[in-house]
Every structure is written in C-alpha cells, then in structure tokens.
CSV table of C-alpha atoms and ligand atoms in Angstrom, one decimal:
chain,number,residue,atom,x,y,z
A,1197,UNK,CA,6.7,-23.5,-57.1
A,1198,UNK,CA,6.4,-20.9,-59.8
A,1199,UNK,CA,9.6,-18.9,-60.5
A,1200,UNK,CA,11.9,-21.0,-58.3
A,1201,UNK,CA,12.9,-23.4,-61.1
A,1202,UNK,CA,11.8,-26.3,-58.9
A,1203,UNK,CA,8.8,-28.1,-60.1
A,1204,UNK,CA,6.0,-28.8,-57.6
A,1205,UNK,CA,6.2,-32.4,-56.6
A,1206,UNK,CA,3.5,-34.6,-58.2
A,1207,UNK,CA,1.3,-36.7,-56.0
A,1208,UNK,CA,3.0,-40.1,-55.6
A,1209,UNK,CA,5.8,-39.2,-58.0
A,1210,UNK,CA,8.2,-42.1,-58.1
A,1211,UNK,CA,12.0,-42.4,-57.9
A,1212,UNK,CA,14.1,-45.4,-58.8
A,1213,UNK,CA,17.4,-45.4,-57.0
A,1214,UNK,CA,20.1,-47.9,-58.1
A,1215,UNK,CA,22.7,-48.6,-55.5
A,1216,UNK,CA,20.1,-47.6,-52.9
A,1217,UNK,CA,21.5,-49.9,-50.2
A,1218,UNK,CA,24.9,-48.4,-50.5
A,1219,UNK,CA,26.4,-45.5,-48.5
A,1220,UNK,CA,25.1,-42.5,-50.4
A,1221,UNK,CA,22.1,-44.3,-51.9
A,1222,UNK,CA,20.6,-45.2,-48.5
A,1223,UNK,CA,20.7,-41.6,-47.4
A,1224,UNK,CA,19.2,-40.5,-50.7
A,1225,UNK,CA,16.3,-43.0,-50.4
A,1226,UNK,CA,15.6,-41.8,-46.9
A,1227,UNK,CA,15.3,-38.1,-47.9
A,1228,UNK,CA,13.2,-38.9,-51.0
A,1229,UNK,CA,10.8,-40.8,-48.7
A,1230,UNK,CA,10.7,-37.9,-46.3
A,1231,UNK,CA,9.8,-35.7,-49.3
A,1232,UNK,CA,6.9,-37.9,-50.1
A,1233,UNK,CA,8.1,-39.9,-53.1
A,1234,UNK,CA,7.4,-43.5,-53.8
A,1235,UNK,CA,10.9,-45.0,-53.8
A,1236,UNK,CA,12.1,-48.1,-55.7
A,1237,UNK,CA,15.5,-49.2,-54.5
A,1238,UNK,CA,17.5,-51.6,-56.6
A,1239,UNK,CA,20.7,-53.1,-55.3
A,1240,UNK,CA,22.5,-56.5,-55.5
A,1241,UNK,CA,24.3,-55.8,-52.2
A,1242,UNK,CA,27.7,-56.2,-53.8
A,1243,UNK,CA,29.2,-53.4,-51.7
A,1244,UNK,CA,26.1,-52.2,-50.0
A,1245,UNK,CA,24.4,-53.5,-46.9
A,1246,UNK,CA,20.9,-54.4,-46.1
A,1247,UNK,CA,21.2,-52.8,-42.7
A,1248,UNK,CA,21.5,-49.4,-44.4
A,1249,UNK,CA,17.9,-49.7,-45.5
A,1250,UNK,CA,16.4,-51.7,-42.7
A,1251,UNK,CA,14.9,-48.5,-41.1
A,1252,UNK,CA,13.3,-47.6,-44.4
A,1253,UNK,CA,11.5,-50.9,-44.9
A,1254,UNK,CA,8.7,-49.8,-42.5
A,1255,UNK,CA,7.7,-47.1,-44.9
A,1256,UNK,CA,5.0,-48.3,-47.3
A,1257,UNK,CA,6.3,-46.0,-50.0
A,1258,UNK,CA,9.6,-47.9,-50.0
A,1259,UNK,CA,10.1,-51.0,-52.3
A,1260,UNK,CA,13.4,-52.9,-52.3
A,1261,UNK,CA,14.5,-55.2,-55.1
A,1262,UNK,CA,17.6,-57.3,-54.7
A,1263,UNK,CA,18.7,-57.4,-58.3
A,1264,UNK,CA,21.7,-57.0,-60.5
A,1265,UNK,CA,21.0,-54.0,-62.8
A,1266,UNK,CA,23.4,-55.3,-65.5
A,1267,UNK,CA,20.8,-58.0,-66.3
A,1268,UNK,CA,17.6,-57.0,-68.0
A,1269,UNK,CA,15.0,-59.2,-66.2
A,1270,UNK,CA,14.1,-56.5,-63.7
A,1271,UNK,CA,13.3,-54.1,-66.4
A,1272,UNK,CA,10.0,-56.0,-67.1
A,1273,UNK,CA,8.7,-55.1,-63.7
A,1274,UNK,CA,8.7,-51.5,-64.8
A,1275,UNK,CA,7.0,-52.1,-68.1
A,1276,UNK,CA,3.7,-50.8,-67.0
A,1277,UNK,CA,4.9,-48.5,-64.3
A,1278,UNK,CA,5.6,-44.8,-64.4
A,1279,UNK,CA,9.0,-43.9,-63.1
A,1280,UNK,CA,9.4,-40.1,-62.8
A,1281,UNK,CA,13.0,-39.9,-61.7
A,1282,UNK,CA,16.0,-42.3,-62.0
A,1283,UNK,CA,19.0,-41.8,-59.7
A,1284,UNK,CA,21.7,-44.1,-61.0
A,1285,UNK,CA,24.2,-44.7,-58.2
A,1286,UNK,CA,25.0,-48.4,-58.5
A,1287,UNK,CA,28.7,-49.0,-58.7
A,1288,UNK,CA,31.5,-49.9,-56.3
A,1289,UNK,CA,33.2,-46.6,-55.3
A,1290,UNK,CA,36.0,-47.4,-53.0
A,1291,UNK,CA,39.3,-48.2,-54.7
A,1292,UNK,CA,39.9,-51.5,-52.9
A,1293,UNK,CA,36.3,-52.5,-53.7
A,1294,UNK,CA,36.5,-51.6,-57.4
A,1295,UNK,CA,39.8,-53.4,-57.6
A,1296,UNK,CA,38.2,-56.6,-56.1
A,1297,UNK,CA,35.1,-56.2,-58.3
A,1298,UNK,CA,36.8,-54.8,-61.4
A,1299,UNK,CA,34.7,-56.6,-64.0
A,1300,UNK,CA,31.5,-56.0,-62.1
A,1301,UNK,CA,32.5,-52.3,-61.9
A,1302,UNK,CA,33.0,-52.2,-65.7
A,1303,UNK,CA,29.7,-53.9,-66.3
A,1304,UNK,CA,27.5,-51.9,-63.9
A,1305,UNK,CA,28.7,-48.6,-65.4
A,1306,UNK,CA,28.4,-49.8,-69.0
A,1307,UNK,CA,25.6,-52.4,-69.3
A,1308,UNK,CA,23.9,-51.1,-66.1
A,1309,UNK,CA,23.8,-47.5,-67.4
A,1310,UNK,CA,22.6,-48.7,-70.8
A,1311,UNK,CA,19.7,-50.6,-69.1
A,1312,UNK,CA,18.7,-47.6,-67.0
A,1313,UNK,CA,18.8,-45.2,-70.0
A,1314,UNK,CA,16.6,-47.6,-71.9
A,1315,UNK,CA,14.1,-47.5,-69.1
A,1316,UNK,CA,14.3,-43.7,-68.9
A,1317,UNK,CA,13.6,-43.5,-72.6
A,1318,UNK,CA,10.6,-45.9,-72.4
A,1319,UNK,CA,9.2,-44.3,-69.3
A,1320,UNK,CA,10.0,-40.6,-70.0
A,1321,UNK,CA,11.9,-40.4,-66.7
A,1322,UNK,CA,14.4,-37.8,-65.7
A,1323,UNK,CA,17.8,-39.3,-65.3
A,1324,UNK,CA,20.7,-38.5,-63.0
A,1325,UNK,CA,24.0,-40.3,-63.4
A,1326,UNK,CA,26.2,-40.4,-60.4
A,1327,UNK,CA,29.7,-40.0,-62.0
A,1328,UNK,CA,32.9,-39.2,-60.1
A,1329,UNK,CA,35.8,-36.8,-59.8
A,1330,UNK,CA,37.9,-39.9,-60.9
A,1331,UNK,CA,37.0,-39.0,-64.5
A,1332,UNK,CA,39.6,-36.2,-64.0
A,1333,UNK,CA,42.2,-38.9,-63.1
A,1334,UNK,CA,45.4,-37.5,-61.6
A,1335,UNK,CA,44.4,-33.9,-62.5
A,1336,UNK,CA,46.9,-31.5,-64.0
A,1337,UNK,CA,44.3,-28.6,-63.5
A,1338,UNK,CA,43.5,-27.5,-59.9
A,1339,UNK,CA,40.8,-27.1,-58.7
A,1340,UNK,CA,38.9,-29.1,-61.3
A,1341,UNK,CA,36.3,-27.5,-63.4
A,1342,UNK,CA,33.7,-29.4,-65.4
A,1343,UNK,CA,35.4,-28.3,-68.7
A,1344,UNK,CA,38.6,-30.2,-67.8
A,1345,UNK,CA,39.0,-33.4,-69.8
A,1346,UNK,CA,41.1,-35.1,-67.2
A,1347,UNK,CA,44.4,-37.0,-67.1
A,1348,UNK,CA,43.5,-40.7,-67.0
A,1349,UNK,CA,45.5,-43.8,-67.6
A,1350,UNK,CA,43.1,-45.8,-69.8
A,1351,UNK,CA,44.7,-49.2,-69.0
A,1352,UNK,CA,45.9,-48.7,-65.4
A,1353,UNK,CA,44.5,-50.5,-62.4
A,1354,UNK,CA,42.0,-47.6,-61.6
A,1355,UNK,CA,40.7,-47.7,-65.2
A,1356,UNK,CA,38.0,-50.2,-64.4
A,1357,UNK,CA,36.3,-47.4,-62.5
A,1358,UNK,CA,37.6,-44.2,-64.2
A,1359,UNK,CA,37.0,-45.5,-67.8
A,1360,UNK,CA,33.7,-47.1,-67.1
A,1361,UNK,CA,32.4,-43.9,-65.5
A,1362,UNK,CA,33.7,-42.0,-68.6
A,1363,UNK,CA,31.8,-44.5,-70.8
A,1364,UNK,CA,28.7,-44.0,-68.6
A,1365,UNK,CA,29.0,-40.2,-69.1
A,1366,UNK,CA,29.5,-40.7,-72.9
A,1367,UNK,CA,26.4,-42.9,-73.3
A,1368,UNK,CA,24.3,-40.7,-71.1
A,1369,UNK,CA,25.2,-37.6,-73.3
A,1370,UNK,CA,24.5,-39.6,-76.4
A,1371,UNK,CA,20.9,-40.4,-75.1
A,1372,UNK,CA,20.5,-36.7,-74.5
A,1373,UNK,CA,21.6,-35.8,-78.0
A,1374,UNK,CA,19.9,-38.6,-79.8
A,1375,UNK,CA,16.7,-39.1,-77.9
A,1376,UNK,CA,16.4,-35.8,-76.0
A,1377,UNK,CA,16.3,-37.5,-72.7
A,1378,UNK,CA,16.2,-35.3,-69.7
A,1379,UNK,CA,19.6,-36.2,-68.2
A,1380,UNK,CA,22.2,-34.6,-65.9
A,1381,UNK,CA,25.6,-35.9,-65.0
A,1382,UNK,CA,26.9,-35.3,-61.5
A,1383,UNK,CA,30.6,-35.6,-60.7
A,1384,UNK,CA,30.7,-36.5,-57.1
A,1385,UNK,CA,33.9,-35.7,-55.1
A,1386,UNK,CA,34.9,-37.7,-52.0
A,1387,UNK,CA,31.9,-38.0,-49.7
A,1388,UNK,CA,31.8,-39.5,-46.2
A,1389,UNK,CA,29.5,-40.1,-43.3
A,1390,UNK,CA,27.4,-42.8,-41.5
A,1391,UNK,CA,26.5,-45.9,-43.5
A,1392,UNK,CA,30.0,-46.3,-44.9
A,1393,UNK,CA,31.0,-49.9,-44.3
A,1394,UNK,CA,33.7,-50.6,-41.7
A,1395,UNK,CA,35.5,-52.7,-44.3
A,1396,UNK,CA,35.0,-50.2,-47.1
A,1397,UNK,CA,38.7,-49.3,-47.3
A,1398,UNK,CA,38.3,-45.6,-48.0
A,1399,UNK,CA,40.4,-43.2,-46.0
A,1400,UNK,CA,37.9,-41.7,-43.6
A,1401,UNK,CA,36.3,-45.0,-42.6
A,1402,UNK,CA,39.8,-46.6,-42.3
A,1403,UNK,CA,41.3,-43.8,-40.2
A,1404,UNK,CA,38.2,-43.6,-37.8
A,1405,UNK,CA,38.0,-47.4,-37.3
A,1406,UNK,CA,41.8,-47.6,-36.8
A,1407,UNK,CA,41.8,-44.6,-34.3
A,1408,UNK,CA,38.9,-45.9,-32.2
A,1409,UNK,CA,40.3,-49.5,-32.0
A,1410,UNK,CA,43.8,-48.4,-31.1
A,1411,UNK,CA,45.4,-49.6,-34.4
A,1412,UNK,CA,47.9,-47.5,-36.3
A,1413,UNK,CA,46.5,-45.2,-39.0
A,1414,UNK,CA,47.8,-46.3,-42.3
A,1415,UNK,CA,49.0,-43.5,-44.6
A,1416,UNK,CA,49.7,-44.7,-48.2
A,1417,UNK,CA,52.4,-42.7,-49.9
A,1418,UNK,CA,53.7,-39.4,-48.7
A,1419,UNK,CA,50.6,-38.2,-47.0
A,1420,UNK,CA,51.0,-34.9,-48.9
A,1421,UNK,CA,48.3,-35.9,-51.4
A,1422,UNK,CA,45.1,-33.9,-50.9
A,1423,UNK,CA,41.4,-34.6,-51.1
A,1424,UNK,CA,38.3,-32.4,-50.4
A,1425,UNK,CA,35.7,-34.2,-48.3
A,1426,UNK,CA,31.9,-33.6,-48.5
A,1427,UNK,CA,29.5,-34.7,-45.7
A,1428,UNK,CA,26.8,-37.0,-47.0
A,1429,UNK,CA,23.8,-34.8,-46.2
A,1430,UNK,CA,25.3,-31.9,-48.3
A,1431,UNK,CA,25.8,-34.3,-51.1
A,1432,UNK,CA,22.3,-35.8,-51.0
A,1433,UNK,CA,20.8,-32.3,-50.9
A,1434,UNK,CA,22.8,-31.4,-54.0
A,1435,UNK,CA,21.8,-34.5,-55.9
A,1436,UNK,CA,18.1,-33.9,-55.3
A,1437,UNK,CA,18.3,-30.3,-56.3
A,1438,UNK,CA,20.2,-31.3,-59.4
A,1439,UNK,CA,17.4,-33.6,-60.3
A,1440,UNK,CA,14.6,-31.2,-59.5
A,1441,UNK,CA,16.0,-28.0,-61.0
A,1442,UNK,CA,15.0,-27.8,-64.7
A,1443,UNK,CA,18.1,-25.8,-65.8
A,1444,UNK,CA,20.3,-28.9,-65.2
A,1445,UNK,CA,19.0,-30.8,-68.2
A,1446,UNK,CA,22.0,-31.9,-70.4
A,1447,UNK,CA,24.5,-30.4,-67.9
A,1448,UNK,CA,27.6,-31.8,-66.1
A,1449,UNK,CA,28.0,-30.6,-62.6
A,1450,UNK,CA,30.7,-31.1,-59.9
A,1451,UNK,CA,29.3,-31.6,-56.4
A,1452,UNK,CA,31.6,-31.7,-53.4
A,1453,UNK,CA,33.1,-29.6,-50.6
A,1454,UNK,CA,36.1,-27.5,-51.7
A,1455,UNK,CA,37.7,-27.6,-48.2
A,1456,UNK,CA,41.0,-29.3,-49.2
A,1457,UNK,CA,43.1,-31.2,-46.8
A,1458,UNK,CA,46.3,-33.4,-47.0
A,1459,UNK,CA,45.9,-37.0,-45.9
A,1460,UNK,CA,48.5,-36.4,-43.2
A,1461,UNK,CA,46.4,-33.5,-41.7
A,1462,UNK,CA,43.3,-35.6,-42.0
A,1463,UNK,CA,45.0,-38.4,-39.9
A,1464,UNK,CA,46.1,-35.8,-37.3
A,1465,UNK,CA,42.6,-34.3,-37.1
A,1466,UNK,CA,41.0,-37.7,-36.6
A,1467,UNK,CA,43.5,-38.5,-33.8
A,1468,UNK,CA,42.5,-35.3,-32.1
A,1469,UNK,CA,38.8,-35.7,-32.5
A,1470,UNK,CA,38.8,-39.3,-31.3
A,1471,UNK,CA,41.2,-38.6,-28.5
A,1472,UNK,CA,43.1,-41.7,-29.7
A,1473,UNK,CA,46.8,-42.4,-29.0
A,1474,UNK,CA,47.1,-44.6,-32.1
A,1475,UNK,CA,50.3,-44.1,-34.1
A,1476,UNK,CA,50.6,-43.1,-37.7
A,1477,UNK,CA,52.5,-45.5,-40.1
A,1478,UNK,CA,53.6,-44.6,-43.6
A,1479,UNK,CA,53.2,-47.4,-46.1
A,1480,UNK,CA,53.9,-47.6,-49.9
A,1481,UNK,CA,51.4,-46.0,-52.2
A,1482,UNK,CA,48.4,-48.2,-52.3
A,1483,UNK,CA,47.6,-48.0,-56.0
A,1484,UNK,CA,49.3,-46.7,-59.1
A,1485,UNK,CA,47.9,-43.4,-60.5
A,1486,UNK,CA,46.7,-42.3,-57.1
A,1487,UNK,CA,45.7,-38.6,-57.6
A,1488,UNK,CA,48.1,-36.2,-56.0
A,1489,UNK,CA,45.4,-33.5,-55.5
A,1490,UNK,CA,41.7,-33.1,-55.8
A,1491,UNK,CA,39.4,-30.2,-55.2
A,1492,UNK,CA,36.1,-29.4,-56.9
A,1493,UNK,CA,35.4,-26.1,-58.5
A,1494,UNK,CA,31.7,-25.8,-57.6
A,1495,UNK,CA,30.9,-22.4,-59.2
A,1496,UNK,CA,28.4,-24.0,-61.6
A,1497,UNK,CA,26.6,-25.9,-58.8
A,1498,UNK,CA,26.4,-22.7,-56.7
A,1499,UNK,CA,24.9,-20.8,-59.6
A,1500,UNK,CA,22.4,-23.4,-60.8
A,1501,UNK,CA,21.5,-25.1,-57.5
A,1502,UNK,CA,22.4,-22.6,-54.8
A,1503,UNK,CA,24.7,-25.4,-53.6
A,1504,UNK,CA,26.7,-24.4,-50.5
A,1505,UNK,CA,28.0,-27.3,-48.4
A,1506,UNK,CA,26.9,-26.6,-44.8
A,1507,UNK,CA,28.8,-29.2,-42.8
A,1508,UNK,CA,32.5,-28.5,-42.0
A,1509,UNK,CA,35.0,-31.4,-42.0
A,1510,UNK,CA,35.3,-31.1,-38.2
A,1511,UNK,CA,31.5,-31.4,-37.7
A,1512,UNK,CA,31.1,-34.2,-40.2
A,1513,UNK,CA,34.0,-36.2,-38.7
A,1514,UNK,CA,32.4,-35.9,-35.2
A,1515,UNK,CA,29.1,-37.3,-36.5
A,1516,UNK,CA,30.9,-40.1,-38.4
A,1517,UNK,CA,33.1,-40.9,-35.3
A,1518,UNK,CA,29.9,-41.3,-33.2
A,1519,UNK,CA,28.4,-43.5,-35.9
A,1520,UNK,CA,31.4,-45.9,-36.0
A,1521,UNK,CA,31.7,-45.9,-32.2
A,1522,UNK,CA,28.0,-47.0,-31.9
A,1523,UNK,CA,28.2,-49.8,-34.4
B,468,NAD,P1,28.7,-47.9,-52.3
B,468,NAD,O1,29.6,-49.0,-52.7
B,468,NAD,O2,28.4,-47.8,-50.8
B,468,NAD,O3,27.3,-48.0,-53.0
B,468,NAD,C1,27.1,-48.6,-54.3
B,468,NAD,C2,25.9,-49.5,-54.3
B,468,NAD,O4,25.8,-50.0,-55.6
B,468,NAD,C3,26.1,-50.7,-53.4
B,468,NAD,O5,25.0,-50.8,-52.5
B,468,NAD,C4,26.2,-51.9,-54.3
B,468,NAD,O6,25.8,-53.1,-53.7
B,468,NAD,C5,25.4,-51.4,-55.5
B,468,NAD,N1,25.7,-52.1,-56.7
B,468,NAD,C6,26.9,-52.3,-57.3
B,468,NAD,N2,26.8,-53.0,-58.4
B,468,NAD,C7,25.5,-53.3,-58.6
B,468,NAD,C8,24.7,-53.9,-59.6
B,468,NAD,N3,25.3,-54.5,-60.7
B,468,NAD,N4,23.4,-54.0,-59.5
B,468,NAD,C9,22.8,-53.4,-58.4
B,468,NAD,N5,23.4,-52.7,-57.4
B,468,NAD,C10,24.8,-52.7,-57.5
B,468,NAD,O7,29.2,-46.6,-52.9
B,468,NAD,P2,28.8,-45.0,-52.6
B,468,NAD,O8,30.0,-44.4,-52.0
B,468,NAD,O9,27.5,-45.0,-52.0
B,468,NAD,O10,28.7,-44.5,-54.1
B,468,NAD,C11,27.5,-44.4,-54.8
B,468,NAD,C12,27.8,-43.8,-56.2
B,468,NAD,O11,28.4,-42.5,-56.1
B,468,NAD,C13,28.7,-44.6,-57.1
B,468,NAD,O12,28.2,-44.6,-58.4
B,468,NAD,C14,30.0,-43.9,-57.0
B,468,NAD,O13,30.7,-44.1,-58.2
B,468,NAD,C15,29.6,-42.5,-56.8
B,468,NAD,N6,30.6,-41.7,-56.1
B,468,NAD,C16,30.8,-41.8,-54.8
B,468,NAD,C17,31.8,-41.1,-54.2
B,468,NAD,C18,32.1,-41.2,-52.7
B,468,NAD,O14,33.0,-40.6,-52.2
B,468,NAD,N7,31.2,-41.9,-51.9
B,468,NAD,C19,32.7,-40.3,-54.9
B,468,NAD,C20,32.5,-40.3,-56.3
B,468,NAD,C21,31.5,-41.0,-56.9
B,469,UDP,N1,44.6,-43.6,-48.0
B,469,UDP,C1,45.4,-43.7,-47.0
B,469,UDP,N2,45.2,-44.6,-46.0
B,469,UDP,C2,44.1,-45.4,-46.0
B,469,UDP,C3,43.1,-45.3,-47.1
B,469,UDP,C4,43.4,-44.4,-48.1
B,469,UDP,O1,46.5,-43.0,-46.9
B,469,UDP,O2,43.9,-46.2,-45.1
B,469,UDP,C5,44.8,-42.6,-49.1
B,469,UDP,C6,44.7,-43.1,-50.5
B,469,UDP,O3,46.0,-43.7,-50.9
B,469,UDP,C7,44.4,-41.9,-51.3
B,469,UDP,C8,43.5,-41.1,-50.3
B,469,UDP,O4,43.8,-41.6,-49.0
B,469,UDP,O5,45.6,-41.1,-51.5
B,469,UDP,C9,42.0,-41.2,-50.5
B,469,UDP,O6,41.7,-42.5,-50.7
B,469,UDP,P1,40.3,-43.1,-50.7
B,469,UDP,O7,40.4,-44.6,-50.8
B,469,UDP,O8,39.4,-42.6,-49.6
B,469,UDP,O9,39.6,-42.6,-52.1
B,469,UDP,P2,40.1,-42.0,-53.5
B,469,UDP,O10,40.0,-40.5,-53.3
B,469,UDP,O11,41.5,-42.4,-53.7
B,469,UDP,O12,39.2,-42.5,-54.4
C-alpha cells in the first residue's frame, strides 16, 4: 500500500506469537489468521488456557506448540523457517499470577526475551515486545508519557514483573542498537475483555464474576486509586498497526484507553450493568506499591498509528459481562 506506511502483506507471511493461548495473545492470533498470516502460537499454558485457542485449531494456517520459551529446544524448529514477525507476549500479567509465578515471570521476560531476540536476529524478523505500564511503577507523572522513567521499587513484591519487563525493554533496545534489529516496544495499559480467566484475579474479571454470582465485590485499599481500561479489540488493532507501520522501528509506544476511572466507580458501574444486588466490601491494600493512578498519554500512538480506541468502558464491560455469563 504505497504511501500509507503499511507494507503490503506478503503471501503466507508468518507470525510467531508467544503467549498466544493467553488473554490478549488469543485475540491477536485470531485477527492475524483473519488477515491471512501463517501463525505459530507458542505457549506453556502457565496462565493461559487451551480453550482460548480451540476455535483457531480448525484453521490450517494455525500451528500451536506447547512449549516453555525460556528453554531453547524449540528454537531448533525455526532453524530453517522464515518468521516474518515476532509478537512476544508470553508473561504472566495479573498481579496475583505474577506473585504466584514470580521466578517464572522473571525468567520469561529475561531468558525468554533473549531467546526471541536471537531468533529475530537469525531470521531477520520484525520484533514487537509487549511491555507494560508497570514499568512506570507508582507514577509521579500523570498521565504517563513514554519519556517518563518511572518510579519503581526494584526489590518490592511487584518487582518480579516490573523489573523483568524493564530488563526486557533494555535488552530489546540493545539488540536494536547493536544488531539493527527491527524492534518496537509497546507499553500496554490495563486491557480487558473475553478470554480473561475467571480465576485471573485482575479487577474487571473479579468484579464481573463476583457481581453475577451474588458475591461481594472486593475493593482493595481506598477505591480511590485509578486505572484506564482498554477493550481488547482496540489493543490488538494497535499492536498489529505498531508491527506493520514502518515508522515504529526503534520506538517505544504507550497503547491503552485514556478513559480514567476510580476502582470504586468501576465497581458501581459493574453493579449497574449486571443488575446485581451484590455488596461492596473494602479490604486492605492487596499488594505493596499498588499504583495510585494510571492513565496513558497516547499522543505518539495517535500520531504514528492513527490509534483511537473505539470501544467505551460501558460497551466493553457489557460484552465482557455477556462472555462471563455464558461460560
Ligand atoms: P495472560 O496471562 O493471559 O497471557 C500470557 C500468556 O503467556 C499465557 O498464555 C501464559 O501461559 C504464557 N506464558 C507465560 N510464561 C510462558 C513461557 N515461559 N513460555 C511460553 N508461554 C508462557 O496475560 P495477558 O493479559 O494476555 O498479557 C499478555 C502480555 O501483555 C504480557 O506480556 C503482559 O505483560 C502484557 N500486558 C498485559 C496487560 C493487560 O492488562 N492484559 C497490561 C500490560 C501488559
Ligand atoms: N483490585 C480490587 N479488587 C479486586 C482486584 C483488584 O480493588 O478484586 C484493585 C487492585 O488493588 C488495583 C486495581 O484494582 O488497585 C487494578 O488491579 P489489577 O489486578 O486489575 O491490575 P493492576 O493494574 O494493579 O496491574
């Protein structure tokens, strides 16, 4: 597509998606297949679920490998294969999950990222790192721009995630500088939607499952802390654009929906949308260093990708509520 900055898709171009059986990864695999790519999905099912990719297995262009990307055995399979695009999403993302799997989280973001960068170097693949707004820690700048270095406790209980993602960013930038790899780093802000696990432990899946089963909604801390929630289809659209648009090479980009809400207001909204009579209970803060506020500055993504989230929190919650009701 001359002039659009988006390259025309090669016949049978292939994408490797790590964490492809997870929440965001499964949606990404689905859209990449719809776009005509050959998709290699790598996942060890640590926090993902095979049911997320069951519908994709009918598609002949979909290949699933149950493998741990921190090991290097799987790399041999790709020795003589061309991989055009690598989307590196493998990593626990929910705070209770990365606490439970703290060492696995450190390793997948360090060793796992290293293995994927080595493959990208050998295969000449474009590389996208799924990083996180957690690299900003409990931010002192609001909203958060990509230029902000963050306010992170390097030895706190969230550090297994924050610091390993910061390491992943650092090694990815080093492969860009040293080996001229075609990389981009995407800092994903809170994302939600179908295919989140009921037991995931993040706030939206918790509140919805609590509301529809008549349990009390658990607010950790004051409820005045804020987050900005992005519906998964907007996120996946942004990730694919970020990979395909040439001007993103070597760039760091925030992706998310800047619609900011307090956790208390989120609980109230979910009670209204589910028509639930569940109560709200206030509990102690769940984890030390819980960010007080979080909202992406997406000026750069708007400029480079034309990224404008389409799905409002109301709309996205309604779809998610239907999904959890039908499980
Ligand atoms: P998820 O837990 O649903 O998916 C992660 C997937 O990675 C899982 O399927 C898991 O089994 C797999 N995985 C973990 N370790 C692995 C390993 N060693 N080898 C192979 N597979 C492994 O989480 P998600 O919400 O889909 O997040 C996907 C990515 O996006 C993560 O990198 C996360 O840090 C990032 N992210 C997500 C959010 C969000 O709100 N969902 C926010 C910021 C960043
Ligand atoms: N939270 C909550 N109740 C829950 C789950 C989470 O009050 O049942 C709070 C959590 O303490 C945090 C915010 O909601 O302040 C977002 O938490 P989540 O686990 O979704 O992700 P985070 O943005 O912290 O990575």
